[in-house]
Amino acid sequence: MYMGHYAIALGARRWLRPLPMAWLLFASIEPDLHDVLGSMIPGLGIGPDTHTLPGACVAAIAIAVITALVFHRAGLALGAGLLVLSHIAADYLTSRLPLWRHGPMVGLHLYATPWADFLLEAGTIAIGLTMYASSPDLRRPVRGGVAVIAVVMLTLQAIWNFGLGGG
């Protein structure tokens, strides 16, 4: 659900404007990045816990603390931590993941039904980009580019869900 995670980060920008967009995007996919880095450099990994509730809570707290130290604002730190947690919430819709290590598997597993997953992602993209476009500090030309961003995101999501062969 990368496009959905990115859409959530874009939407969150409305309230977290002082944070750089890259910071918001990073926080929204931190569990996946932690997974990748952990497989490349085992010392950085937390094993199978990156997509569990305890693992996500640890990551959210770490990102919130780092955000507080760098930006000196508790509200921004809370927002960055919530973005990390949003990743897990979204993944429980699209996947089936354990709540904790060796815990029960939960989730709707919409990946198994590509059209359902696409509709969820498209709705998330629409909401996130609408919130992003209504951010009061965006200039008019940037708002015009939101439609282009939407097309790119929906196209990438369609490729993810349906492949290049259309099925």
PDB file of N, CA, C and O in Angstrom, residues 71-124:
ATOM      1  N   PHE A  71      13.054  19.124  15.697  1.00  0.00           N
ATOM      2  CA  PHE A  71      12.154  20.244  15.404  1.00  0.00           C
ATOM      3  C   PHE A  71      11.631  20.967  16.646  1.00  0.00           C
ATOM      4  O   PHE A  71      10.957  21.979  16.514  1.00  0.00           O
ATOM      5  N   HIS A  72      11.898  20.439  17.831  1.00  0.00           N
ATOM      6  CA  HIS A  72      11.577  21.100  19.101  1.00  0.00           C
ATOM      7  C   HIS A  72      10.095  21.433  19.271  1.00  0.00           C
ATOM      8  O   HIS A  72       9.761  22.458  19.859  1.00  0.00           O
ATOM      9  N   ARG A  73       9.223  20.558  18.756  1.00  0.00           N
ATOM     10  CA  ARG A  73       7.778  20.789  18.905  1.00  0.00           C
ATOM     11  C   ARG A  73       7.077  19.466  19.167  1.00  0.00           C
ATOM     12  O   ARG A  73       7.126  18.552  18.345  1.00  0.00           O
ATOM     13  N   ALA A  74       6.414  19.382  20.301  1.00  0.00           N
ATOM     14  CA  ALA A  74       5.746  18.151  20.707  1.00  0.00           C
ATOM     15  C   ALA A  74       4.634  17.755  19.726  1.00  0.00           C
ATOM     16  O   ALA A  74       4.457  16.568  19.431  1.00  0.00           O
ATOM     17  N   GLY A  75       3.895  18.741  19.221  1.00  0.00           N
ATOM     18  CA  GLY A  75       2.818  18.435  18.278  1.00  0.00           C
ATOM     19  C   GLY A  75       3.320  17.794  16.997  1.00  0.00           C
ATOM     20  O   GLY A  75       2.706  16.861  16.468  1.00  0.00           O
ATOM     21  N   LEU A  76       4.439  18.274  16.500  1.00  0.00           N
ATOM     22  CA  LEU A  76       5.030  17.684  15.304  1.00  0.00           C
ATOM     23  C   LEU A  76       5.536  16.272  15.595  1.00  0.00           C
ATOM     24  O   LEU A  76       5.413  15.367  14.759  1.00  0.00           O
ATOM     25  N   ALA A  77       6.107  16.093  16.781  1.00  0.00           N
ATOM     26  CA  ALA A  77       6.594  14.774  17.172  1.00  0.00           C
ATOM     27  C   ALA A  77       5.441  13.778  17.246  1.00  0.00           C
ATOM     28  O   ALA A  77       5.542  12.647  16.745  1.00  0.00           O
ATOM     29  N   LEU A  78       4.343  14.200  17.846  1.00  0.00           N
ATOM     30  CA  LEU A  78       3.166  13.337  17.931  1.00  0.00           C
ATOM     31  C   LEU A  78       2.653  12.996  16.533  1.00  0.00           C
ATOM     32  O   LEU A  78       2.348  11.832  16.237  1.00  0.00           O
ATOM     33  N   GLY A  79       2.586  13.985  15.661  1.00  0.00           N
ATOM     34  CA  GLY A  79       2.126  13.744  14.290  1.00  0.00           C
ATOM     35  C   GLY A  79       3.008  12.765  13.546  1.00  0.00           C
ATOM     36  O   GLY A  79       2.507  11.862  12.856  1.00  0.00           O
ATOM     37  N   ALA A  80       4.324  12.893  13.683  1.00  0.00           N
ATOM     38  CA  ALA A  80       5.243  11.967  13.012  1.00  0.00           C
ATOM     39  C   ALA A  80       5.070  10.552  13.561  1.00  0.00           C
ATOM     40  O   ALA A  80       5.070   9.577  12.806  1.00  0.00           O
ATOM     41  N   GLY A  81       4.908  10.436  14.877  1.00  0.00           N
ATOM     42  CA  GLY A  81       4.677   9.117  15.469  1.00  0.00           C
ATOM     43  C   GLY A  81       3.380   8.496  14.987  1.00  0.00           C
ATOM     44  O   GLY A  81       3.312   7.296  14.701  1.00  0.00           O
ATOM     45  N   LEU A  82       2.344   9.312  14.874  1.00  0.00           N
ATOM     46  CA  LEU A  82       1.059   8.806  14.371  1.00  0.00           C
ATOM     47  C   LEU A  82       1.156   8.363  12.915  1.00  0.00           C
ATOM     48  O   LEU A  82       0.477   7.413  12.505  1.00  0.00           O
ATOM     49  N   LEU A  83       1.992   9.032  12.134  1.00  0.00           N
ATOM     50  CA  LEU A  83       2.193   8.583  10.750  1.00  0.00           C
ATOM     51  C   LEU A  83       2.778   7.176  10.713  1.00  0.00           C
ATOM     52  O   LEU A  83       2.392   6.354   9.877  1.00  0.00           O
ATOM     53  N   VAL A  84       3.723   6.897  11.607  1.00  0.00           N
ATOM     54  CA  VAL A  84       4.278   5.535  11.672  1.00  0.00           C
ATOM     55  C   VAL A  84       3.170   4.549  12.008  1.00  0.00           C
ATOM     56  O   VAL A  84       3.048   3.496  11.371  1.00  0.00           O
ATOM     57  N   LEU A  85       2.355   4.882  12.992  1.00  0.00           N
ATOM     58  CA  LEU A  85       1.259   3.975  13.371  1.00  0.00           C
ATOM     59  C   LEU A  85       0.224   3.831  12.262  1.00  0.00           C
ATOM     60  O   LEU A  85      -0.388   2.766  12.114  1.00  0.00           O
ATOM     61  N   SER A  86       0.031   4.880  11.460  1.00  0.00           N
ATOM     62  CA  SER A  86      -0.919   4.784  10.350  1.00  0.00           C
ATOM     63  C   SER A  86      -0.497   3.710   9.357  1.00  0.00           C
ATOM     64  O   SER A  86      -1.339   3.093   8.697  1.00  0.00           O
ATOM     65  N   HIS A  87       0.805   3.490   9.264  1.00  0.00           N
ATOM     66  CA  HIS A  87       1.312   2.463   8.349  1.00  0.00           C
ATOM     67  C   HIS A  87       0.744   1.091   8.723  1.00  0.00           C
ATOM     68  O   HIS A  87       0.259   0.355   7.868  1.00  0.00           O
ATOM     69  N   ILE A  88       0.804   0.775   9.991  1.00  0.00           N
ATOM     70  CA  ILE A  88       0.335  -0.532  10.441  1.00  0.00           C
ATOM     71  C   ILE A  88      -1.178  -0.641  10.289  1.00  0.00           C
ATOM     72  O   ILE A  88      -1.695  -1.667   9.843  1.00  0.00           O
ATOM     73  N   ALA A  89      -1.886   0.414  10.644  1.00  0.00           N
ATOM     74  CA  ALA A  89      -3.344   0.403  10.495  1.00  0.00           C
ATOM     75  C   ALA A  89      -3.732   0.143   9.041  1.00  0.00           C
ATOM     76  O   ALA A  89      -4.603  -0.685   8.747  1.00  0.00           O
ATOM     77  N   ALA A  90      -3.057   0.821   8.122  1.00  0.00           N
ATOM     78  CA  ALA A  90      -3.351   0.628   6.697  1.00  0.00           C
ATOM     79  C   ALA A  90      -2.975  -0.784   6.251  1.00  0.00           C
ATOM     80  O   ALA A  90      -3.713  -1.416   5.481  1.00  0.00           O
ATOM     81  N   ASP A  91      -1.840  -1.276   6.732  1.00  0.00           N
ATOM     82  CA  ASP A  91      -1.419  -2.625   6.330  1.00  0.00           C
ATOM     83  C   ASP A  91      -2.353  -3.708   6.849  1.00  0.00           C
ATOM     84  O   ASP A  91      -2.483  -4.766   6.235  1.00  0.00           O
ATOM     85  N   TYR A  92      -3.011  -3.471   7.978  1.00  0.00           N
ATOM     86  CA  TYR A  92      -3.980  -4.457   8.454  1.00  0.00           C
ATOM     87  C   TYR A  92      -5.208  -4.500   7.546  1.00  0.00           C
ATOM     88  O   TYR A  92      -5.940  -5.480   7.550  1.00  0.00           O
ATOM     89  N   LEU A  93      -5.442  -3.470   6.765  1.00  0.00           N
ATOM     90  CA  LEU A  93      -6.521  -3.515   5.782  1.00  0.00           C
ATOM     91  C   LEU A  93      -6.096  -4.300   4.542  1.00  0.00           C
ATOM     92  O   LEU A  93      -6.877  -5.068   3.982  1.00  0.00           O
ATOM     93  N   THR A  94      -4.870  -4.106   4.108  1.00  0.00           N
ATOM     94  CA  THR A  94      -4.442  -4.696   2.844  1.00  0.00           C
ATOM     95  C   THR A  94      -3.808  -6.082   2.999  1.00  0.00           C
ATOM     96  O   THR A  94      -3.743  -6.832   2.042  1.00  0.00           O
ATOM     97  N   SER A  95      -3.343  -6.402   4.188  1.00  0.00           N
ATOM     98  CA  SER A  95      -2.602  -7.645   4.409  1.00  0.00           C
ATOM     99  C   SER A  95      -3.209  -8.436   5.558  1.00  0.00           C
ATOM    100  O   SER A  95      -4.213  -8.048   6.131  1.00  0.00           O
ATOM    101  N   ARG A  96      -2.547  -9.538   5.887  1.00  0.00           N
ATOM    102  CA  ARG A  96      -2.811 -10.286   7.114  1.00  0.00           C
ATOM    103  C   ARG A  96      -1.483 -10.350   7.837  1.00  0.00           C
ATOM    104  O   ARG A  96      -0.525 -10.932   7.347  1.00  0.00           O
ATOM    105  N   LEU A  97      -1.433  -9.730   9.003  1.00  0.00           N
ATOM    106  CA  LEU A  97      -0.197  -9.611   9.761  1.00  0.00           C
ATOM    107  C   LEU A  97      -0.438 -10.014  11.207  1.00  0.00           C
ATOM    108  O   LEU A  97      -1.553  -9.897  11.712  1.00  0.00           O
ATOM    109  N   PRO A  98       0.634 -10.452  11.885  1.00  0.00           N
ATOM    110  CA  PRO A  98       0.456 -10.792  13.302  1.00  0.00           C
ATOM    111  C   PRO A  98       0.328  -9.523  14.151  1.00  0.00           C
ATOM    112  O   PRO A  98       0.971  -8.516  13.873  1.00  0.00           O
ATOM    113  N   LEU A  99      -0.491  -9.594  15.183  1.00  0.00           N
ATOM    114  CA  LEU A  99      -0.599  -8.465  16.105  1.00  0.00           C
ATOM    115  C   LEU A  99       0.705  -8.303  16.886  1.00  0.00           C
ATOM    116  O   LEU A  99       1.115  -7.194  17.180  1.00  0.00           O
ATOM    117  N   TRP A 100       1.326  -9.397  17.250  1.00  0.00           N
ATOM    118  CA  TRP A 100       2.622  -9.426  17.916  1.00  0.00           C
ATOM    119  C   TRP A 100       3.327 -10.684  17.461  1.00  0.00           C
ATOM    120  O   TRP A 100       2.738 -11.525  16.783  1.00  0.00           O
ATOM    121  N   ARG A 101       4.595 -10.821  17.782  1.00  0.00           N
ATOM    122  CA  ARG A 101       5.365 -11.986  17.340  1.00  0.00           C
ATOM    123  C   ARG A 101       4.655 -13.259  17.789  1.00  0.00           C
ATOM    124  O   ARG A 101       4.337 -13.425  18.951  1.00  0.00           O
ATOM    125  N   HIS A 102       4.382 -14.123  16.834  1.00  0.00           N
ATOM    126  CA  HIS A 102       3.668 -15.384  17.039  1.00  0.00           C
ATOM    127  C   HIS A 102       2.229 -15.172  17.508  1.00  0.00           C
ATOM    128  O   HIS A 102       1.601 -16.096  17.997  1.00  0.00           O
ATOM    129  N   GLY A 103       1.724 -13.958  17.375  1.00  0.00           N
ATOM    130  CA  GLY A 103       0.357 -13.663  17.780  1.00  0.00           C
ATOM    131  C   GLY A 103      -0.627 -13.974  16.667  1.00  0.00           C
ATOM    132  O   GLY A 103      -0.253 -14.457  15.582  1.00  0.00           O
ATOM    133  N   PRO A 104      -1.885 -13.707  16.915  1.00  0.00           N
ATOM    134  CA  PRO A 104      -2.910 -13.990  15.913  1.00  0.00           C
ATOM    135  C   PRO A 104      -2.731 -13.111  14.670  1.00  0.00           C
ATOM    136  O   PRO A 104      -2.338 -11.949  14.771  1.00  0.00           O
ATOM    137  N   MET A 105      -3.016 -13.699  13.527  1.00  0.00           N
ATOM    138  CA  MET A 105      -2.960 -12.977  12.259  1.00  0.00           C
ATOM    139  C   MET A 105      -4.287 -12.246  12.069  1.00  0.00           C
ATOM    140  O   MET A 105      -5.350 -12.841  12.242  1.00  0.00           O
ATOM    141  N   VAL A 106      -4.193 -10.967  11.748  1.00  0.00           N
ATOM    142  CA  VAL A 106      -5.395 -10.179  11.532  1.00  0.00           C
ATOM    143  C   VAL A 106      -5.241  -9.361  10.255  1.00  0.00           C
ATOM    144  O   VAL A 106      -4.137  -9.123   9.777  1.00  0.00           O
ATOM    145  N   GLY A 107      -6.351  -8.941   9.724  1.00  0.00           N
ATOM    146  CA  GLY A 107      -6.335  -8.086   8.544  1.00  0.00           C
ATOM    147  C   GLY A 107      -7.328  -8.561   7.510  1.00  0.00           C
ATOM    148  O   GLY A 107      -7.711  -9.726   7.486  1.00  0.00           O
ATOM    149  N   LEU A 108      -7.725  -7.635   6.659  1.00  0.00           N
ATOM    150  CA  LEU A 108      -8.695  -7.954   5.606  1.00  0.00           C
ATOM    151  C   LEU A 108      -8.065  -8.634   4.406  1.00  0.00           C
ATOM    152  O   LEU A 108      -8.767  -9.240   3.598  1.00  0.00           O
ATOM    153  N   HIS A 109      -6.762  -8.511   4.243  1.00  0.00           N
ATOM    154  CA  HIS A 109      -6.010  -9.107   3.129  1.00  0.00           C
ATOM    155  C   HIS A 109      -6.625  -8.735   1.776  1.00  0.00           C
ATOM    156  O   HIS A 109      -6.913  -9.582   0.939  1.00  0.00           O
ATOM    157  N   LEU A 110      -6.804  -7.429   1.574  1.00  0.00           N
ATOM    158  CA  LEU A 110      -7.371  -6.960   0.313  1.00  0.00           C
ATOM    159  C   LEU A 110      -6.446  -7.190  -0.869  1.00  0.00           C
ATOM    160  O   LEU A 110      -6.899  -7.144  -2.012  1.00  0.00           O
ATOM    161  N   TYR A 111      -5.164  -7.449  -0.600  1.00  0.00           N
ATOM    162  CA  TYR A 111      -4.267  -7.786  -1.712  1.00  0.00           C
ATOM    163  C   TYR A 111      -4.783  -8.998  -2.491  1.00  0.00           C
ATOM    164  O   TYR A 111      -4.540  -9.137  -3.679  1.00  0.00           O
ATOM    165  N   ALA A 112      -5.495  -9.874  -1.820  1.00  0.00           N
ATOM    166  CA  ALA A 112      -6.039 -11.064  -2.477  1.00  0.00           C
ATOM    167  C   ALA A 112      -7.185 -10.712  -3.421  1.00  0.00           C
ATOM    168  O   ALA A 112      -7.555 -11.526  -4.268  1.00  0.00           O
ATOM    169  N   THR A 113      -7.747  -9.533  -3.288  1.00  0.00           N
ATOM    170  CA  THR A 113      -8.819  -9.057  -4.164  1.00  0.00           C
ATOM    171  C   THR A 113      -8.371  -7.720  -4.748  1.00  0.00           C
ATOM    172  O   THR A 113      -8.655  -6.657  -4.192  1.00  0.00           O
ATOM    173  N   PRO A 114      -7.643  -7.772  -5.875  1.00  0.00           N
ATOM    174  CA  PRO A 114      -7.028  -6.550  -6.404  1.00  0.00           C
ATOM    175  C   PRO A 114      -7.976  -5.378  -6.591  1.00  0.00           C
ATOM    176  O   PRO A 114      -7.607  -4.239  -6.323  1.00  0.00           O
ATOM    177  N   TRP A 115      -9.210  -5.625  -7.040  1.00  0.00           N
ATOM    178  CA  TRP A 115     -10.130  -4.503  -7.247  1.00  0.00           C
ATOM    179  C   TRP A 115     -10.491  -3.840  -5.922  1.00  0.00           C
ATOM    180  O   TRP A 115     -10.582  -2.616  -5.839  1.00  0.00           O
ATOM    181  N   ALA A 116     -10.702  -4.638  -4.889  1.00  0.00           N
ATOM    182  CA  ALA A 116     -11.029  -4.067  -3.579  1.00  0.00           C
ATOM    183  C   ALA A 116      -9.854  -3.256  -3.049  1.00  0.00           C
ATOM    184  O   ALA A 116     -10.029  -2.149  -2.517  1.00  0.00           O
ATOM    185  N   ASP A 117      -8.648  -3.792  -3.206  1.00  0.00           N
ATOM    186  CA  ASP A 117      -7.462  -3.064  -2.761  1.00  0.00           C
ATOM    187  C   ASP A 117      -7.309  -1.767  -3.551  1.00  0.00           C
ATOM    188  O   ASP A 117      -7.036  -0.720  -2.971  1.00  0.00           O
ATOM    189  N   PHE A 118      -7.509  -1.846  -4.863  1.00  0.00           N
ATOM    190  CA  PHE A 118      -7.377  -0.641  -5.689  1.00  0.00           C
ATOM    191  C   PHE A 118      -8.382   0.427  -5.258  1.00  0.00           C
ATOM    192  O   PHE A 118      -8.033   1.603  -5.169  1.00  0.00           O
ATOM    193  N   LEU A 119      -9.616   0.030  -4.997  1.00  0.00           N
ATOM    194  CA  LEU A 119     -10.631   1.010  -4.585  1.00  0.00           C
ATOM    195  C   LEU A 119     -10.271   1.647  -3.245  1.00  0.00           C
ATOM    196  O   LEU A 119     -10.440   2.856  -3.061  1.00  0.00           O
ATOM    197  N   LEU A 120      -9.767   0.847  -2.299  1.00  0.00           N
ATOM    198  CA  LEU A 120      -9.328   1.408  -1.022  1.00  0.00           C
ATOM    199  C   LEU A 120      -8.184   2.391  -1.227  1.00  0.00           C
ATOM    200  O   LEU A 120      -8.191   3.495  -0.685  1.00  0.00           O
ATOM    201  N   GLU A 121      -7.200   1.982  -2.017  1.00  0.00           N
ATOM    202  CA  GLU A 121      -6.042   2.848  -2.278  1.00  0.00           C
ATOM    203  C   GLU A 121      -6.472   4.123  -3.004  1.00  0.00           C
ATOM    204  O   GLU A 121      -6.020   5.217  -2.657  1.00  0.00           O
ATOM    205  N   ALA A 122      -7.347   3.987  -3.997  1.00  0.00           N
ATOM    206  CA  ALA A 122      -7.803   5.153  -4.754  1.00  0.00           C
ATOM    207  C   ALA A 122      -8.543   6.127  -3.839  1.00  0.00           C
ATOM    208  O   ALA A 122      -8.355   7.351  -3.933  1.00  0.00           O
ATOM    209  N   GLY A 123      -9.363   5.605  -2.946  1.00  0.00           N
ATOM    210  CA  GLY A 123     -10.056   6.464  -1.993  1.00  0.00           C
ATOM    211  C   GLY A 123      -9.082   7.160  -1.051  1.00  0.00           C
ATOM    212  O   GLY A 123      -9.231   8.357  -0.755  1.00  0.00           O
ATOM    213  N   THR A 124      -8.082   6.429  -0.605  1.00  0.00           N
ATOM    214  CA  THR A 124      -7.066   7.011   0.274  1.00  0.00           C
ATOM    215  C   THR A 124      -6.295   8.097  -0.463  1.00  0.00           C
ATOM    216  O   THR A 124      -6.014   9.167   0.098  1.00  0.00           O
TER     217      THR A 124
END
